[in-house]
Coordinates of C-alpha atoms in Angstrom, one line a residue:
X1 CA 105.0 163.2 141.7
X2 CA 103.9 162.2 145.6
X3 CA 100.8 163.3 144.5
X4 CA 100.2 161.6 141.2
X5 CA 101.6 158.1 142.6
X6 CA 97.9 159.1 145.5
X7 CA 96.1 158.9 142.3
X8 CA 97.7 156.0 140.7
X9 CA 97.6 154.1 144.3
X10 CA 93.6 154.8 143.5
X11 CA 93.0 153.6 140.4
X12 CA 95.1 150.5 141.3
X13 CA 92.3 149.6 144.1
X14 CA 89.7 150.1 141.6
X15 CA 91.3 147.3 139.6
X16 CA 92.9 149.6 136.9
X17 CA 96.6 149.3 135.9
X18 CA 98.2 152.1 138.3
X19 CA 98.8 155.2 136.6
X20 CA 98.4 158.2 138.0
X21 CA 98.4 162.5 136.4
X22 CA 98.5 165.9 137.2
X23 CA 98.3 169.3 135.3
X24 CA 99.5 172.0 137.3
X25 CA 98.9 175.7 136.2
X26 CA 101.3 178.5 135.2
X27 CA 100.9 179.3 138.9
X28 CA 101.7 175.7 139.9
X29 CA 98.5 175.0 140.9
X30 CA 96.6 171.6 140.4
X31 CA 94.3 172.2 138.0
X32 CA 93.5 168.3 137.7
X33 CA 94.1 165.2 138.6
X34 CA 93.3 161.5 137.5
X35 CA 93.9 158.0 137.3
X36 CA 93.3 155.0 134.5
X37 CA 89.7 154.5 134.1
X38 CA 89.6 152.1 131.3
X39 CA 88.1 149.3 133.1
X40 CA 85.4 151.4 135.1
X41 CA 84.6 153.1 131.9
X42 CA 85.0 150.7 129.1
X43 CA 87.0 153.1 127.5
X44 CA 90.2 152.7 126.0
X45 CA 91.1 156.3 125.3
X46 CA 90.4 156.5 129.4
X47 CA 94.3 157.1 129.9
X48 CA 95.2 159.0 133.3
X49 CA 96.5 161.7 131.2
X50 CA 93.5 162.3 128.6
X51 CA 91.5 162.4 131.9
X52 CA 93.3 165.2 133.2
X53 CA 93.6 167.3 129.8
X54 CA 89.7 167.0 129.5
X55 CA 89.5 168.1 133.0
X56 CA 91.6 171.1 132.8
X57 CA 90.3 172.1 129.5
X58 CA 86.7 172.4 130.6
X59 CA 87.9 173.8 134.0
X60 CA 89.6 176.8 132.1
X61 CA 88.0 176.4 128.9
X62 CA 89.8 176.2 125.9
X63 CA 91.3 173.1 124.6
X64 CA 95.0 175.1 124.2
X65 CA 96.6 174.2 127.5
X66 CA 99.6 176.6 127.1
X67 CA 101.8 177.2 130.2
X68 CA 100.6 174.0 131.8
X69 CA 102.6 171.2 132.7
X70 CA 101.5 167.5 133.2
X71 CA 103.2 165.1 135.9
X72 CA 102.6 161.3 135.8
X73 CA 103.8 158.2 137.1
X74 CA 105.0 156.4 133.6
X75 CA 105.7 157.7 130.5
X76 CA 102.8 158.2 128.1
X77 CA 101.8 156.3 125.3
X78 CA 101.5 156.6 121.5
X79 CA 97.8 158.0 122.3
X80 CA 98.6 160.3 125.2
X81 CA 101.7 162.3 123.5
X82 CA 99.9 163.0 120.5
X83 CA 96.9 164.7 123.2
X84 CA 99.7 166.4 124.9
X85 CA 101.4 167.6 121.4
X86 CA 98.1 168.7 120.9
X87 CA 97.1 170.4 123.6
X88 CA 100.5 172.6 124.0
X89 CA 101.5 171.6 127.0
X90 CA 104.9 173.2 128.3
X91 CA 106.0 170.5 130.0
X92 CA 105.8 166.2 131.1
X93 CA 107.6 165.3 133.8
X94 CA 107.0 161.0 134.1
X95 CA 108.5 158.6 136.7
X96 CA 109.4 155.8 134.9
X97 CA 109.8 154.6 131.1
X98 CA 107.4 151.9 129.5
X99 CA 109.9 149.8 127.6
X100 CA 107.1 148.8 125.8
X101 CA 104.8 151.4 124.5
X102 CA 106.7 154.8 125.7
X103 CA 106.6 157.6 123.4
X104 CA 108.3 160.1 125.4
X105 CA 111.6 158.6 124.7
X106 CA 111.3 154.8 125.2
X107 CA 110.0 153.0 121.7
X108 CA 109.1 156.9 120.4
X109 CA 110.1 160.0 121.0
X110 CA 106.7 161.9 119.9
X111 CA 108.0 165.1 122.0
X112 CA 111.4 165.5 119.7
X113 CA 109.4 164.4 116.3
X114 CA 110.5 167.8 113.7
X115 CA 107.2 167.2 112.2
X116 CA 104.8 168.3 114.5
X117 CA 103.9 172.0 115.3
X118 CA 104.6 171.6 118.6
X119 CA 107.6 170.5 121.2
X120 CA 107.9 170.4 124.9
X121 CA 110.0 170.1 127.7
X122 CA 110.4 166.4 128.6
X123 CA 111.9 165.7 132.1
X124 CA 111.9 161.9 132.7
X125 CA 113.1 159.9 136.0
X126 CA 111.5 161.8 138.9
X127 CA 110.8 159.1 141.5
X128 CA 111.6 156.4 138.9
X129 CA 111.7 153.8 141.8
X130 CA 108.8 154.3 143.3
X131 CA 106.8 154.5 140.2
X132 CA 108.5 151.5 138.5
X133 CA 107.8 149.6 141.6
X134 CA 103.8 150.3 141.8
X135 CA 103.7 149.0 137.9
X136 CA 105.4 146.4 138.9
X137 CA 103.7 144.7 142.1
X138 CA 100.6 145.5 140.3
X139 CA 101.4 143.3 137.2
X140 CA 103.1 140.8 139.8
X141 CA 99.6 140.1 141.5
X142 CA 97.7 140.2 138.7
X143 CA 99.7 136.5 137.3

């Protein structure tokens, strides 16, 4: 999580709102690593953790990401669960809940959903403070 809060510290000083992701390997290896990129890219679907599925689905090419787990700073959206889903990740590990557009638990729980195909391992909380904290000094100096 150390290391996804780096990235989200990043994308925070290139004026995006602070979220930061990993997807480590079977061998718990990085296999990528993002931030936000919305604003720099004028793209909405620019979420930290579509960056880093992309990234590691080139890098080992196949768009399956079985065995690999994805660590970022605040739980995912709508958007980004269903790419996860998708993609078969193992497992998501998030810092803090969004109250208002989680889907890992918070308004939605798209990982417990009996409907898709698919479930993972959800392990919410790890460095909650810190993560919550970044979010929230970011929105604070942006009013």
């Amino acid at each position: 999580m150390r290391e996804a809060l780096k990235e989200a510290k990043k994308g925070w000083l290139g004026g995006e709102v602070p979220v930061g992701a990993l997807l480590i390997g079977q061998s718990n290896e990085i296999l990528a690593r993002d931030h936000n990129r919305c604003v720099s890219c004028n793209d909405p679907t620019a979420h930290a953790e579509i960056l880093v599925i992309r990234q590691a689905a080139k890098l080992l090419e196949n768009y399956r990401l079985n065995g690999t787990s994805m660590v970022v700073t605040i739980e995912p959206c709508p958007m980004c669960m269903g790419a996860i889903i998708n993609a078969r990740l193992d497992t998501l590990v998030f810092g803090a809940f969004d109250l208002k557009s989680g889907a890992a638990g918070s308004t939605h729980n798209l990982s417990d959903d009996g409907r898709f195909n698919h479930r993972l391992k959800v392990i919410p909380g790890i460095m909650e403070r810190q993560c919550r904290e970044l979010m929230q000094d970011f929105f604070r100096k942006r009013r």
